[in-house]
Amino acid sequence: MGTDRFIRIALPTATVFAFLIAWTVYVHTAEVSAFILPTPMQIVSAFIGLVSDPDIWGHALVTVIEAVSGFLIAVVLGISLGMAMARVQMLEWAFKPFIVCLQLIPKIALAPLFILWFGFGLESKIVIAAALAFFPVFSNALVAFRSVEPGDRDVFTMLQANPVQRFTMLDLPTALPVVLAGMEVAVVMSMIGAIVGEFIGGNEGLGYLAVAMLQELQVPGLFAVIVLLTLIGLTLYTLIAQLRGWLTPWHASVRVNPGMVRKRGNRFSFTNSVRTANQTASSIP
């Protein structure tokens, strides 16, 4: 177990270092100008100078607020609409044409319209972030709440479970892994949406700062902003991934200690028991 953990840490670390060394060698041997491709050390130096500036954290906070707000709006709307359409077939028939058309429209192309409608403030960036993050959550929620096995529903009906018990003990545990997987994608998309909004019509935020760096030909500084954006996005993604591991430790996609599954999986033991009872009942002639 220790060897596997060491390999999982050492292998990607070695890959990153090899990539950085190859990058440095290429820049020096090909005599590439720093205005086109700076060396990793130049980017590290620019990054240290960037994070040392107190003003940068105000720009970072704006971007995080836009991305997180858009993500939360997308999660609430996506899960609510996905669950409603999974339960009521007529809702899907009514709204499916609009949803398909909205899925086919490139969301980035709508960004100028959102800025026109909602202005150059935070609101337009939040709407763009929510628009990009909505569909991963919605599509996963729709599939997830449809994936409840009819036999399990029949068992809950036989046990005279009320709607709250049916939702908390059957629908939610079944759908949660798929919904959280969609949220992992959505949080990245919300970050992209916030940055795109700042590119097009921002006067603050890291996206705006990246455009300003490009206009001033501060290419190492531009790479430093990109590194900071990557770290923020990675942090948000990791938080959602940790949330998925915490809420669904029993699921096969989450690799955790078996003992932890036994300790933390009690909340879903009733669902597992129902499935076992369902299998047993189906075997009785």
Short mmCIF file of C-alpha atoms in Angstrom, two decimals, residues 152-269:
data_model
loop_
_atom_site.label_atom_id
_atom_site.label_comp_id
_atom_site.label_asym_id
_atom_site.label_seq_id
_atom_site.Cartn_x
_atom_site.Cartn_y
_atom_site.Cartn_z
CA ASP A 152 -36.32 -0.48 -5.23
CA ARG A 153 -39.22 1.92 -5.66
CA ASP A 154 -41.64 -0.99 -5.37
CA VAL A 155 -40.03 -2.09 -2.11
CA PHE A 156 -40.36 1.40 -0.66
CA THR A 157 -44.00 1.45 -1.73
CA MET A 158 -44.51 -1.92 -0.06
CA LEU A 159 -42.91 -0.58 3.12
CA GLN A 160 -45.26 2.44 2.95
CA ALA A 161 -42.39 4.94 2.95
CA ASN A 162 -43.43 8.57 2.79
CA PRO A 163 -42.02 10.91 0.11
CA VAL A 164 -39.34 12.28 2.43
CA GLN A 165 -38.11 8.80 3.32
CA ARG A 166 -38.20 7.76 -0.31
CA PHE A 167 -36.10 10.78 -1.30
CA THR A 168 -33.53 10.68 1.52
CA MET A 169 -33.10 6.91 1.64
CA LEU A 170 -33.46 5.91 -2.00
CA ASP A 171 -33.44 8.72 -4.58
CA LEU A 172 -30.70 10.85 -3.05
CA PRO A 173 -28.15 8.07 -2.30
CA THR A 174 -28.66 6.65 -5.79
CA ALA A 175 -28.31 10.00 -7.57
CA LEU A 176 -25.64 11.64 -5.41
CA PRO A 177 -22.51 10.08 -7.00
CA VAL A 178 -23.57 11.08 -10.53
CA VAL A 179 -24.70 14.56 -9.46
CA LEU A 180 -21.41 15.21 -7.66
CA ALA A 181 -19.47 14.05 -10.72
CA GLY A 182 -21.36 16.65 -12.73
CA MET A 183 -20.54 19.27 -10.09
CA GLU A 184 -16.83 18.52 -10.51
CA VAL A 185 -17.12 19.45 -14.18
CA ALA A 186 -19.40 22.40 -13.43
CA VAL A 187 -17.03 24.09 -10.99
CA VAL A 188 -14.33 24.14 -13.68
CA MET A 189 -16.79 25.49 -16.24
CA SER A 190 -17.90 28.24 -13.86
CA MET A 191 -14.28 29.33 -13.49
CA ILE A 192 -13.95 29.45 -17.28
CA GLY A 193 -17.16 31.46 -17.55
CA ALA A 194 -16.00 34.04 -15.02
CA ILE A 195 -12.68 34.47 -16.83
CA VAL A 196 -14.32 34.78 -20.25
CA GLY A 197 -16.65 37.45 -18.89
CA GLU A 198 -13.69 39.39 -17.54
CA PHE A 199 -11.89 39.03 -20.87
CA ILE A 200 -14.79 40.54 -22.78
CA GLY A 201 -16.08 43.26 -20.49
CA GLY A 202 -14.29 43.36 -17.17
CA ASN A 203 -12.56 46.11 -15.28
CA GLU A 204 -11.44 43.91 -12.39
CA GLY A 205 -10.61 40.27 -11.76
CA LEU A 206 -7.82 37.97 -12.88
CA GLY A 207 -9.19 37.70 -16.40
CA TYR A 208 -9.05 41.47 -16.76
CA LEU A 209 -5.55 41.44 -15.28
CA ALA A 210 -4.44 38.84 -17.85
CA VAL A 211 -5.66 41.06 -20.69
CA ALA A 212 -3.85 44.04 -19.17
CA MET A 213 -0.63 42.00 -18.94
CA LEU A 214 -0.95 41.01 -22.59
CA GLN A 215 -1.53 44.58 -23.72
CA GLU A 216 1.60 45.66 -21.84
CA LEU A 217 3.57 42.72 -23.32
CA GLN A 218 4.35 41.41 -19.84
CA VAL A 219 4.35 37.79 -20.99
CA PRO A 220 5.94 36.32 -17.81
CA GLY A 221 3.32 38.22 -15.82
CA LEU A 222 0.60 36.80 -18.07
CA PHE A 223 1.86 33.28 -17.41
CA ALA A 224 1.94 34.10 -13.68
CA VAL A 225 -1.74 35.10 -13.80
CA ILE A 226 -2.53 31.86 -15.64
CA VAL A 227 -0.70 29.88 -12.94
CA LEU A 228 -2.71 31.65 -10.22
CA LEU A 229 -5.96 30.97 -12.08
CA THR A 230 -4.96 27.31 -12.38
CA LEU A 231 -4.27 27.06 -8.65
CA ILE A 232 -7.63 28.62 -7.80
CA GLY A 233 -9.46 26.31 -10.21
CA LEU A 234 -7.59 23.30 -8.85
CA THR A 235 -8.53 24.29 -5.31
CA LEU A 236 -12.23 24.55 -6.19
CA TYR A 237 -12.14 21.25 -8.05
CA THR A 238 -10.37 19.54 -5.14
CA LEU A 239 -13.01 20.81 -2.70
CA ILE A 240 -15.81 19.29 -4.78
CA ALA A 241 -13.85 16.04 -5.19
CA GLN A 242 -13.34 15.88 -1.42
CA LEU A 243 -17.04 16.55 -0.93
CA ARG A 244 -17.84 13.63 -3.24
CA GLY A 245 -15.54 11.36 -1.24
CA TRP A 246 -17.12 12.49 2.00
CA LEU A 247 -20.75 12.18 0.89
CA THR A 248 -20.41 8.95 -1.11
CA PRO A 249 -17.65 6.89 0.53
CA TRP A 250 -19.52 3.70 -0.31
CA HIS A 251 -19.49 4.30 -4.08
CA ALA A 252 -17.12 2.32 -6.30
CA SER A 253 -15.71 5.50 -7.88
CA VAL A 254 -14.38 6.69 -4.51
CA ARG A 255 -11.24 4.93 -3.35
CA VAL A 256 -11.23 5.03 0.43
CA ASN A 257 -10.19 2.80 3.30
CA PRO A 258 -12.70 -0.08 3.66
CA GLY A 259 -12.86 0.60 7.38
CA MET A 260 -13.87 4.18 6.62
CA VAL A 261 -16.64 2.89 4.41
CA ARG A 262 -17.98 0.82 7.30
CA LYS A 263 -17.83 3.79 9.66
CA ARG A 264 -19.26 6.39 7.29
CA GLY A 265 -21.61 4.27 5.24
CA ASN A 266 -24.28 3.84 7.92
CA ARG A 267 -26.48 6.57 6.44
CA PHE A 268 -26.96 4.42 3.33
CA SER A 269 -27.28 1.06 5.06
#
